[in-house]
GROMACS .gro file of C-alpha atoms in nm:
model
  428
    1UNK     CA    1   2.471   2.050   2.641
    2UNK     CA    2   2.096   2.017   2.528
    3UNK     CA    3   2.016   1.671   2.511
    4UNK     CA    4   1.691   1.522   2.329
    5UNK     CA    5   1.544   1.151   2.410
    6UNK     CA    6   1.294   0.999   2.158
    7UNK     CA    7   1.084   0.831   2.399
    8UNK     CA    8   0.865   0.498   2.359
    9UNK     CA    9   0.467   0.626   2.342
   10UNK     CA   10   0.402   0.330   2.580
   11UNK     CA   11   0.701   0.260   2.821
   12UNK     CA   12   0.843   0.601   2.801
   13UNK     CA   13   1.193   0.465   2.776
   14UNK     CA   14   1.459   0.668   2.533
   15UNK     CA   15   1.448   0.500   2.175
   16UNK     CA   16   1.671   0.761   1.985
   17UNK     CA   17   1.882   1.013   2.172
   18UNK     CA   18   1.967   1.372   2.015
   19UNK     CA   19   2.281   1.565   2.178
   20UNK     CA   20   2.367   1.950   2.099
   21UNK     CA   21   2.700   2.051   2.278
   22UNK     CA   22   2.677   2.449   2.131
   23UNK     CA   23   2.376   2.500   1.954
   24UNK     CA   24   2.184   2.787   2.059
   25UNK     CA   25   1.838   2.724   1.824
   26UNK     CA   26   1.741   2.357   1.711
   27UNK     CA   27   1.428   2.274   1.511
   28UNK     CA   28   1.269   2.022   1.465
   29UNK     CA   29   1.006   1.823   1.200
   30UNK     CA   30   0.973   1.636   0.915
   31UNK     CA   31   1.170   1.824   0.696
   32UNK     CA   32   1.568   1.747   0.597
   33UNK     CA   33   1.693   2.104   0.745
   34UNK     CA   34   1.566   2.067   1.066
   35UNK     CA   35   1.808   1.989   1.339
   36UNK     CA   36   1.604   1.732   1.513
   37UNK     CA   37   1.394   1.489   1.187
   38UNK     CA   38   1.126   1.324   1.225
   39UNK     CA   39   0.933   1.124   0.963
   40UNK     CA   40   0.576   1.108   1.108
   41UNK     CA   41   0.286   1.171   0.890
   42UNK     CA   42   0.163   1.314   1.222
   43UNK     CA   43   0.378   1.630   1.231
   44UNK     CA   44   0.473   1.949   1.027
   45UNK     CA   45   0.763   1.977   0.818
   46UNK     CA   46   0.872   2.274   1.067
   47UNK     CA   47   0.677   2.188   1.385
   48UNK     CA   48   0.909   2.348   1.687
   49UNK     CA   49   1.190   2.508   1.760
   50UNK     CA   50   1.405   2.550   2.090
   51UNK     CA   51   1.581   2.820   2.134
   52UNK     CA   52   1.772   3.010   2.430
   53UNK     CA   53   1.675   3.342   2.601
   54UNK     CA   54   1.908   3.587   2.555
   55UNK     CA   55   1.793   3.856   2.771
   56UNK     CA   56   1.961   3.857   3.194
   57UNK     CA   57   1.627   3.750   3.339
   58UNK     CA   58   1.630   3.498   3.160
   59UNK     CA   59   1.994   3.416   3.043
   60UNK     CA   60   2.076   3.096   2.953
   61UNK     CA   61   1.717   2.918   2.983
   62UNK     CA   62   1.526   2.726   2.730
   63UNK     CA   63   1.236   2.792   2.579
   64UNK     CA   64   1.020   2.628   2.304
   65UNK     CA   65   0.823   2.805   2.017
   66UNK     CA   66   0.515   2.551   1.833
   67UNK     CA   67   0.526   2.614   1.463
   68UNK     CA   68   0.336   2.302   1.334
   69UNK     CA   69  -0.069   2.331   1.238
   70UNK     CA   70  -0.180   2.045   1.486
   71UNK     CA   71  -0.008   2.187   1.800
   72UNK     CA   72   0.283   2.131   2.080
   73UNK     CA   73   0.221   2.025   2.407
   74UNK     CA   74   0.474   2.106   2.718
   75UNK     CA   75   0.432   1.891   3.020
   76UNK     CA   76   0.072   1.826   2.840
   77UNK     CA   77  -0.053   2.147   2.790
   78UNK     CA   78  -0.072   2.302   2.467
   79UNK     CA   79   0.128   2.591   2.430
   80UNK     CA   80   0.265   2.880   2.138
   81UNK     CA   81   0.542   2.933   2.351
   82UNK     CA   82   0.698   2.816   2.675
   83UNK     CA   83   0.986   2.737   2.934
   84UNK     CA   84   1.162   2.452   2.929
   85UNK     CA   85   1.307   2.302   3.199
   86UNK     CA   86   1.521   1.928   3.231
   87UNK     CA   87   1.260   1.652   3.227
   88UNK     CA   88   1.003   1.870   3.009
   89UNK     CA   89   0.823   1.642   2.783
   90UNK     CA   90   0.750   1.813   2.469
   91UNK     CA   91   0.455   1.570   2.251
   92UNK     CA   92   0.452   1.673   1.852
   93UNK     CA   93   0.057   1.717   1.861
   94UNK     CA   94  -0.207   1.542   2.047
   95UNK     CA   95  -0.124   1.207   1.911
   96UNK     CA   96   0.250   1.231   1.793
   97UNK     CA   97   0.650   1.117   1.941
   98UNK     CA   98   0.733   1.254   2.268
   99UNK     CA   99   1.019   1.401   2.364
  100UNK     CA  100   1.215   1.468   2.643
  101UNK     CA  101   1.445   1.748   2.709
  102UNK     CA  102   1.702   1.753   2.891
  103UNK     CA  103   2.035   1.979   2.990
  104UNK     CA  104   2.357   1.865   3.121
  105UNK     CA  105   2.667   2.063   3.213
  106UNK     CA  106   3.005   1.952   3.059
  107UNK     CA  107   3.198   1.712   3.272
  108UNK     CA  108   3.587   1.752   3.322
  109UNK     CA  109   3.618   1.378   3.384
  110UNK     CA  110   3.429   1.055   3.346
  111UNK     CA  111   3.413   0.796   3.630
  112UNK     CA  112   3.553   0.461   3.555
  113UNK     CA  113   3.297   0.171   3.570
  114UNK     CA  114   3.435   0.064   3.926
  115UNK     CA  115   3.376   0.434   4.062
  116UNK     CA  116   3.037   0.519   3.835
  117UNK     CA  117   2.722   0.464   4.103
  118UNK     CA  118   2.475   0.517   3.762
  119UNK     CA  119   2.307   0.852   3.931
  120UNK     CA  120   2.095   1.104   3.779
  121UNK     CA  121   1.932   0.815   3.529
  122UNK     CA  122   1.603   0.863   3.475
  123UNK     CA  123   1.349   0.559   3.571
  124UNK     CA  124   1.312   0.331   3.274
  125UNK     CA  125   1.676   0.393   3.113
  126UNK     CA  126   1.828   0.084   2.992
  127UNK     CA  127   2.159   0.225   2.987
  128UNK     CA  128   2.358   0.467   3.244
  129UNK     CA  129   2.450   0.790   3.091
  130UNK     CA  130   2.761   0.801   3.241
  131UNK     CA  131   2.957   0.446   3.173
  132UNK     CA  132   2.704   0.339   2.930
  133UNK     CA  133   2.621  -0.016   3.130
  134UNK     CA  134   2.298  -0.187   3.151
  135UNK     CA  135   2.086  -0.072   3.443
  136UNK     CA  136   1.882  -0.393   3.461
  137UNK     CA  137   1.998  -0.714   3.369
  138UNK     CA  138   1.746  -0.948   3.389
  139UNK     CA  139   2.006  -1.263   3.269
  140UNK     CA  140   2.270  -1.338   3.053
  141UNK     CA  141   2.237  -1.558   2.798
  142UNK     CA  142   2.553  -1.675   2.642
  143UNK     CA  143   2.706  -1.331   2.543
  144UNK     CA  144   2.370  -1.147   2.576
  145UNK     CA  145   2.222  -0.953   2.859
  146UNK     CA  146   1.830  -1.003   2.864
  147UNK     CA  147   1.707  -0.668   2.961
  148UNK     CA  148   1.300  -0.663   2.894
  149UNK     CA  149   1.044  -0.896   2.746
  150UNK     CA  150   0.913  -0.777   2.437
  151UNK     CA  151   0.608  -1.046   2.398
  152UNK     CA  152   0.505  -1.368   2.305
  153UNK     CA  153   0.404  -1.560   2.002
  154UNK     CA  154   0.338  -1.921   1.932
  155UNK     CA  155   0.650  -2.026   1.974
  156UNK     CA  156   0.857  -1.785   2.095
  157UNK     CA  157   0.958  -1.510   2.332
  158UNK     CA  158   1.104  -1.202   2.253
  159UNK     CA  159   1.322  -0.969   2.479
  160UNK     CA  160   1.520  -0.644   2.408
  161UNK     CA  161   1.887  -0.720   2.470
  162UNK     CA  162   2.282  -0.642   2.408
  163UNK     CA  163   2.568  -0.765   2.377
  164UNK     CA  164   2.763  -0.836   2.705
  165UNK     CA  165   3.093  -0.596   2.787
  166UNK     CA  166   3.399  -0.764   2.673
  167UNK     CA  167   3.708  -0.766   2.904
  168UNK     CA  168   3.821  -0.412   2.905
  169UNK     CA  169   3.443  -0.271   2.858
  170UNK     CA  170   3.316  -0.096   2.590
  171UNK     CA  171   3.414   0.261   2.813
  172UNK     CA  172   3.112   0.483   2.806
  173UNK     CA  173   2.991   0.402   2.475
  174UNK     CA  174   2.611   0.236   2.549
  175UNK     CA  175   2.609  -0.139   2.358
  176UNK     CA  176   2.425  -0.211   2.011
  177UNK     CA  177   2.014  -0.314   2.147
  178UNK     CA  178   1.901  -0.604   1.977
  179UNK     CA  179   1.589  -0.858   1.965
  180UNK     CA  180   1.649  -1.222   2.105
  181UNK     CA  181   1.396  -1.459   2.013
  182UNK     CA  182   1.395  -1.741   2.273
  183UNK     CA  183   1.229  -2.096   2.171
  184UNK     CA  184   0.967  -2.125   2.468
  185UNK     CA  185   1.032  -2.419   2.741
  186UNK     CA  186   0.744  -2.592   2.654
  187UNK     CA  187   0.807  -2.621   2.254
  188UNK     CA  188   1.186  -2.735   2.308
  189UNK     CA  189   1.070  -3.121   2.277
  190UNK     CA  190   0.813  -3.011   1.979
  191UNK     CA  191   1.007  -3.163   1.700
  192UNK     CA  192   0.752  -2.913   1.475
  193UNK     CA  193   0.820  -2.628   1.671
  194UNK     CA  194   1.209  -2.668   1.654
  195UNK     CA  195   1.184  -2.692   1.265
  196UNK     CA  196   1.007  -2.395   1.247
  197UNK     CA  197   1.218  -2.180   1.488
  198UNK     CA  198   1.518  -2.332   1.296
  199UNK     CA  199   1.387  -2.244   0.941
  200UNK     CA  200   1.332  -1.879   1.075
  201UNK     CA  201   1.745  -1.831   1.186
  202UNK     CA  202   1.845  -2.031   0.878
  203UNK     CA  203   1.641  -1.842   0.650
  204UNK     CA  204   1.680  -1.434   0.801
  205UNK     CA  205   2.077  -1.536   0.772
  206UNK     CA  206   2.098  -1.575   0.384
  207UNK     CA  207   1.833  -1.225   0.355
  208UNK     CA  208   1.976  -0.901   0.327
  209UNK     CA  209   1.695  -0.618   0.228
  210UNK     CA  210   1.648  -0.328   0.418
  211UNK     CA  211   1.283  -0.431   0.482
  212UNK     CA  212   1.394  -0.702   0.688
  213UNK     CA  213   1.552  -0.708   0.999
  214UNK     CA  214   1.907  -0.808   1.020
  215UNK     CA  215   2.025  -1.116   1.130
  216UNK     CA  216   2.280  -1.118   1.370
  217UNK     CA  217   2.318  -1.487   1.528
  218UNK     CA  218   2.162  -1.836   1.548
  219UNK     CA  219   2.288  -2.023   1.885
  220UNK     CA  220   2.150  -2.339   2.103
  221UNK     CA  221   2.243  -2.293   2.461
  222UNK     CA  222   2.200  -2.542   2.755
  223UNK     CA  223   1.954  -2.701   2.469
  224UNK     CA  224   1.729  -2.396   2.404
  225UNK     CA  225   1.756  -2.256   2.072
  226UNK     CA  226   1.791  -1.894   2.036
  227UNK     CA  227   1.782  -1.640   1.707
  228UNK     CA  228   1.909  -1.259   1.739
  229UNK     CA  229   1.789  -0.987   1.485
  230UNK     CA  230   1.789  -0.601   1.448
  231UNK     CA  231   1.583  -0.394   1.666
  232UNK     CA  232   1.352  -0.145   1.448
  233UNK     CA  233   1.204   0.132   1.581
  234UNK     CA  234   0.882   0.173   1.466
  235UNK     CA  235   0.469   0.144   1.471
  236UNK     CA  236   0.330  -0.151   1.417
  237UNK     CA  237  -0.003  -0.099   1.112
  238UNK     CA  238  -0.241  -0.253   1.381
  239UNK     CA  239  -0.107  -0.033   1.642
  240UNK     CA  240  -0.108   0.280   1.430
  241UNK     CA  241  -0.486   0.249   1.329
  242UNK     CA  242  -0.565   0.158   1.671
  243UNK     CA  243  -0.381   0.498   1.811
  244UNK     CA  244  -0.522   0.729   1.499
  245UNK     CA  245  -0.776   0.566   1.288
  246UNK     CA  246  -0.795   0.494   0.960
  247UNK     CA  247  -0.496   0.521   0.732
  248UNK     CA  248  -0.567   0.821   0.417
  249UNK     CA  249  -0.553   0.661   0.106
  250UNK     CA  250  -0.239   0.769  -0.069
  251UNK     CA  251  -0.059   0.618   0.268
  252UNK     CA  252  -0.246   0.324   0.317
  253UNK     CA  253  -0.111   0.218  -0.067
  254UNK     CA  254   0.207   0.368  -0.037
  255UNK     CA  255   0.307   0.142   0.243
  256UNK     CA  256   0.188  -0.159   0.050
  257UNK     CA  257   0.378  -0.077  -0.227
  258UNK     CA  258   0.680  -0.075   0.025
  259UNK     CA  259   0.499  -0.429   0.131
  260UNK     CA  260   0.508  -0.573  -0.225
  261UNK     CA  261   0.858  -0.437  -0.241
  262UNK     CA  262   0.943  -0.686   0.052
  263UNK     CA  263   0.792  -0.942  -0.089
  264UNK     CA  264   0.930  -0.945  -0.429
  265UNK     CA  265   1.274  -0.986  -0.268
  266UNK     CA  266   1.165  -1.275  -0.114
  267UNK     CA  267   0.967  -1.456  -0.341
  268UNK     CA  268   1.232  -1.417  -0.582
  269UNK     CA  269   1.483  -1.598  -0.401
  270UNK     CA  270   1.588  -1.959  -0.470
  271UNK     CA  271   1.402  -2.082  -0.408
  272UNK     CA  272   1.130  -1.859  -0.336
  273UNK     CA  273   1.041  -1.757   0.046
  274UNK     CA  274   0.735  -1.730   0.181
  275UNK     CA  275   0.661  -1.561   0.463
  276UNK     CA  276   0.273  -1.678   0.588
  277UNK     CA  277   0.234  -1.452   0.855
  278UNK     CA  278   0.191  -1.139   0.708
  279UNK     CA  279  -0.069  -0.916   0.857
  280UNK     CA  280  -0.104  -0.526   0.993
  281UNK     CA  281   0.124  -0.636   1.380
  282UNK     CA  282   0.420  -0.788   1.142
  283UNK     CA  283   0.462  -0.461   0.961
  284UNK     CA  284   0.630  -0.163   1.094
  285UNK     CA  285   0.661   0.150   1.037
  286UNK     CA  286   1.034   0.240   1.099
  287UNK     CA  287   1.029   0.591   1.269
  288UNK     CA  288   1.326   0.729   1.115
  289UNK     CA  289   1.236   0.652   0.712
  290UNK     CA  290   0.856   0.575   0.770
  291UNK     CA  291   0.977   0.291   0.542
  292UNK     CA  292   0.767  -0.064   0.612
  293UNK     CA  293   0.984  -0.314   0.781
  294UNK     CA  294   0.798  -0.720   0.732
  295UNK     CA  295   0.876  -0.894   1.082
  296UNK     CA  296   0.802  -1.234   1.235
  297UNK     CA  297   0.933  -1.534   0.980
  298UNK     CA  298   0.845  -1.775   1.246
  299UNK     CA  299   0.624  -1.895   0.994
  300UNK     CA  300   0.831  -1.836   0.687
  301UNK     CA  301   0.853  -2.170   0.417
  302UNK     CA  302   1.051  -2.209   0.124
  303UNK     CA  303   0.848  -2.299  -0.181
  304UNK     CA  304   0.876  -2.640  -0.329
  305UNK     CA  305   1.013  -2.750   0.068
  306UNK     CA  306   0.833  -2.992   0.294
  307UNK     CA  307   0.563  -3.061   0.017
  308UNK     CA  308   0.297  -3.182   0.320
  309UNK     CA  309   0.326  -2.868   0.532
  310UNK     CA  310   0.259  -2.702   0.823
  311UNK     CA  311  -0.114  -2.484   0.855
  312UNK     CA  312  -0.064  -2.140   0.936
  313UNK     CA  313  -0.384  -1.907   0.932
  314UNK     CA  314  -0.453  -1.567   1.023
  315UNK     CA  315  -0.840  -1.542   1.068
  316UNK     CA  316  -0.874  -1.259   0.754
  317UNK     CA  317  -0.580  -1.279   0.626
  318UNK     CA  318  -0.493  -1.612   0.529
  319UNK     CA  319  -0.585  -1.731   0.165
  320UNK     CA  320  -0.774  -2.027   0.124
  321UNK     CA  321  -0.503  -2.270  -0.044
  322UNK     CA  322  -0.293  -2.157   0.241
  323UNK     CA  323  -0.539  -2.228   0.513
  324UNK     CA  324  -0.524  -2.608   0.339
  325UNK     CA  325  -0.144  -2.630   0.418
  326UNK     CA  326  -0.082  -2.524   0.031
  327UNK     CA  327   0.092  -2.223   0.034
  328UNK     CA  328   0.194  -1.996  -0.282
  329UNK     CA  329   0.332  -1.678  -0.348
  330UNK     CA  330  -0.034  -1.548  -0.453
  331UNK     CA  331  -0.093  -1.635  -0.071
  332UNK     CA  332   0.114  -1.335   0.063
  333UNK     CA  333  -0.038  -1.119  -0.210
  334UNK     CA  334  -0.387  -1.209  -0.036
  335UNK     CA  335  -0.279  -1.088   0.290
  336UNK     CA  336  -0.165  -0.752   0.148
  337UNK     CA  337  -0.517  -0.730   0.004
  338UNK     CA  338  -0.674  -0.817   0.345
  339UNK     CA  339  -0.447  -0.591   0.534
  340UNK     CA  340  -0.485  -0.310   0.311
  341UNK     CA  341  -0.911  -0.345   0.353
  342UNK     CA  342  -0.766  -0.332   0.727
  343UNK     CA  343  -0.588   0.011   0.703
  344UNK     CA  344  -0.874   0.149   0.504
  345UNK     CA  345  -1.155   0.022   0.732
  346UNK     CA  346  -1.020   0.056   1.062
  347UNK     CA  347  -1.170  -0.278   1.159
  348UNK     CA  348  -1.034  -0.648   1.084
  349UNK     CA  349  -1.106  -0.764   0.757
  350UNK     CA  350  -1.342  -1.116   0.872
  351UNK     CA  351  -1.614  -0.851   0.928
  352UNK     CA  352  -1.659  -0.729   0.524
  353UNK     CA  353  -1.670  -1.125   0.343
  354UNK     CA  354  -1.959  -1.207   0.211
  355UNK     CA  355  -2.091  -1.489   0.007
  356UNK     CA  356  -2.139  -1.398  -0.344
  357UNK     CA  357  -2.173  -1.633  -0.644
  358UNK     CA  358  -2.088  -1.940  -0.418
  359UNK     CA  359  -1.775  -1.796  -0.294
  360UNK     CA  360  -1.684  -1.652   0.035
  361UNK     CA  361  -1.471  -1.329  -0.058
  362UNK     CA  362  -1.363  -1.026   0.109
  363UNK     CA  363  -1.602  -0.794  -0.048
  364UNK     CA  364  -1.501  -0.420  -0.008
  365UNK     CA  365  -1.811  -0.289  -0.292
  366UNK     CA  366  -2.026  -0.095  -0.104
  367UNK     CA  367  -1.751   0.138   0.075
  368UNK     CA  368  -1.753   0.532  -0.044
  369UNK     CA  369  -1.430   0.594   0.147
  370UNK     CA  370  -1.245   0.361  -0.095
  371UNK     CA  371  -1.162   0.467  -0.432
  372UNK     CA  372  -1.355   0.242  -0.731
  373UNK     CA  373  -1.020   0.166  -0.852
  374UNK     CA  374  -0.828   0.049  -0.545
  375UNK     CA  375  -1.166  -0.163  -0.472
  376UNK     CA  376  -1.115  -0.371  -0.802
  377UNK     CA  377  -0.744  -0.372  -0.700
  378UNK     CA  378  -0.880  -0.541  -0.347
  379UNK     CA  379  -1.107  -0.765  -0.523
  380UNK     CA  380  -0.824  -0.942  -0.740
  381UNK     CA  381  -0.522  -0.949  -0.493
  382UNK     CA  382  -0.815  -1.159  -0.264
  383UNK     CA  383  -0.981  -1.365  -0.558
  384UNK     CA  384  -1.051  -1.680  -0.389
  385UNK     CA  385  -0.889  -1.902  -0.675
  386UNK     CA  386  -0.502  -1.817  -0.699
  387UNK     CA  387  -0.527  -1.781  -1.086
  388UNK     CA  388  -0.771  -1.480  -1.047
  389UNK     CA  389  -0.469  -1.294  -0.862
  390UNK     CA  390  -0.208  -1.077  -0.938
  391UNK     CA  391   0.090  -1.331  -1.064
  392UNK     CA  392   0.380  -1.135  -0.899
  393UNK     CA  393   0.459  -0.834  -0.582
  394UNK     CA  394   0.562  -0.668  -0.880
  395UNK     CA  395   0.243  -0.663  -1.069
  396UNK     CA  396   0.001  -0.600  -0.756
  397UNK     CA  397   0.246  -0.317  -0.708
  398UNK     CA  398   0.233  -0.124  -1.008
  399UNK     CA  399  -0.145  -0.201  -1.047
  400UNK     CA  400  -0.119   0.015  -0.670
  401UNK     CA  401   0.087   0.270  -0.827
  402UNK     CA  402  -0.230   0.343  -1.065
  403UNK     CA  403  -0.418   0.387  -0.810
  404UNK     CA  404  -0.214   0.631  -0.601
  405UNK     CA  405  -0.183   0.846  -0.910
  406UNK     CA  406  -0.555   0.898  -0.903
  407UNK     CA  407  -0.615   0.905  -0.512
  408UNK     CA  408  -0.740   1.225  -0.347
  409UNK     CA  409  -0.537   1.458  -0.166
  410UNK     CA  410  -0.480   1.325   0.198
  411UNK     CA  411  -0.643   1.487   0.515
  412UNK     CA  412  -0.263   1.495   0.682
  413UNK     CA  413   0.024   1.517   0.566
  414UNK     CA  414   0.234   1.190   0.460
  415UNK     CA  415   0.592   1.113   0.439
  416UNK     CA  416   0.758   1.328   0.215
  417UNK     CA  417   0.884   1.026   0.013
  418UNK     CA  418   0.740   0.765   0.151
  419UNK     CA  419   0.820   0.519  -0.137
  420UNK     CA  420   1.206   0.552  -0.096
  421UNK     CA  421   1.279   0.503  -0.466
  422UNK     CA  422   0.960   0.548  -0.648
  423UNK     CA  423   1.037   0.375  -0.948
  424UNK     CA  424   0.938   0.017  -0.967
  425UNK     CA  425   1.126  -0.331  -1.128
  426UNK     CA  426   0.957  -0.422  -1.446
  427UNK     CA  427   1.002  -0.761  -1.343
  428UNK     CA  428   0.664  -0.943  -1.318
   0.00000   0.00000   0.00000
């Protein structure tokens, strides 16, 4: 059996696993036919393809053919065509996923937890590949076993985690991974902080939208509150210009569409949600759909609720009625302004205001790379006065979709259909 792990770029742990009992030839790329698909704007629609010798020098190894226009690397050279061998890493050009190839014989029996002794893992698996348990269990939390930290916020910690084995086990299939955001020891007597952490679990639980992660459970344990959500795989914006630069234009609006998309779900709620925090790190990119996924609602607020508020600001990003504790749904429409300059510049969006007619603005005039119209676009979804914005997602949206129309032709290639359904609500 040929067996294909979708590592992390960073901790090289598997985040997607591929397994091909009989296949003889498997492709892979961006395209729907391909054995093996993978929606990267980084990689050909046909970029590789494995395949098995077939004459008796060579009977019954694996080899790999590059068919994709920025390259394969094996083991990190770059290669047309080369052996494979278990624990070849095969990298989608310089830049692109990694993947690591594997083959394993057919077993006539599998060993019962008590008997399995979890060898033959590779270093940094969560899960043994035999009787699917956790390799490192760092605690248990309730029913959750912490297995890595994730990171930190204000308030918060985040680790990767699953669900514990029930009585009776779960026999080799590996448990569902999931985020568990832990209130930090030092906030747990911050009345503020508890609010907050509790608005976030109360809020994700009445959302369903597939640019949200799920919510899963909400629990206080030995008087520590803790909140447990879907685990997307995916690129961070902030993350992917830092690894490849700036974003091409038709991407860079097509994933704020996808943004305003988000946000129109939200903001049309009742009452409406708003989520604050939004900035290039709290939207993904999930691998499998290059769809954008908003994250982070430790700051979310529901409009019309706690009329004092709390003052959340993201240096750039933040509008000005929101950095006075006076939040409005215009004030996530800013941020998608500000984060879009961001994907388009490469740099954080502080560096381009400017003071112009007694206003400090983000001021995006006197950049060639950006298109006239997507600049007046800019200009208005970051008007320093809410009533110069865009009045709805909806609206900024569509004025976006005008612009992608007339954008020029992208230096890479992007996601097939990057927009999931391309038509838009009329709703503004």
């Amino acid at each position: 059996m040929i067996i294909l792990n979708l590592l992390d770029p960073w901790k090289r742990t598997s985040v997607k696993t591929w397994r091909f009992p009989i296949k003889t030839t498997i492709r892979i790329g961006r395209a729907a036919d391909n054995d093996v698909i993978l929606n990267d704007i980084l990689i050909s629609r046909y970029h590789a393809e494995l395949g098995c010798y077939r004459d008796a020098e060579n009977l019954g190894r694996w080899y790999l053919k590059s068919l994709g226009a920025i390259g394969t690397f094996v083991d990190g050279r770059l290669v047309d065509e080369s052996k494979l061998a278990t624990g070849s890493l095969i990298q989608l050009g310089p830049t692109g996923p990694i993947l690591e190839f594997r083959e394993q014989s057919f077993r006539r029996s599998t060993p019962t937890l008590s008997e399995c002794t979890h060898a033959g893992n590779v270093p940094g698996n969560l899960f043994c590949i035999h009787c699917g348990e956790p390799l490192n269990i760092q605690r248990t939390v309730r029913n959750y076993h912490i297995l890595r930290l994730l990171g930190q916020g204000g308030i918060g910690t985040t680790y990767l985690a699953c669900e514990a084995r029930p009585a009776g086990g779960f026999g080799t299939k590996v448990p569902e991974v999931r985020v568990l955001k832990e209130l930090k020891a030092d906030m747990v007597e911050n009345a503020k902080a508890q609010e907050l952490f509790e608005r976030e679990g109360r809020i994700l639980q009445m959302l369903d939208h597939a640019g949200i992660p799920r919510f899963y459970d909400f629990f206080i344990e030995e008087g520590k509150s803790y909140l447990v959500m879907e685990l997307i795989h995916g690129l961070d914006l902030e993350r992917w210009v830092l690894r490849n630069g700036t974003v091409p234009v038709p991407q860079a609006i097509q994933w704020m569409i996808q943004t305003c998309g988000v946000l129109d779900y939200l903001h049309n709620q009742d009452p409406p949600v708003i989520h604050r925090d939004l900035k290039p790190s709290n939207l993904l990119v999930r691998s499998r759909d290059n769809q954008v996924v908003l994250i982070d609602f430790g700051a979310v607020k529901e409009l019309g609720h706690s009329p004092s508020g709390t003052r959340i600001a993201v240096e750039g990003y933040s509008a000005p009625e929101q950095m006075r504790g006076q939040p409005v749904v215009q004030s996530d429409l800013f941020a998608v302004g500000a984060t879009l300059a961001f994907l388009l510049l490469g740099d954080s969006p502080i560096r381009f205001y400017r003071h112009h007619e007694g206003q400090h603005r983000l001021d995006v005039s006197d950049r060639p790379n950006i298109p006239e119209a997507l600049k007046q676009v800019i200009h208005r979804a970051t008007a320093p006065l809410v009533s110069d914005r865009y009045p709805s997602a909806i609206a900024l949206a569509q004025a976006l979709k005008k612009c992608l129309a007339n954008a020029p032709p992208a230096s890479v290639p992007i996601a097939d259909n990057p927009l999931g359904d391309p038509d838009l609500p009329t709703r503004t």
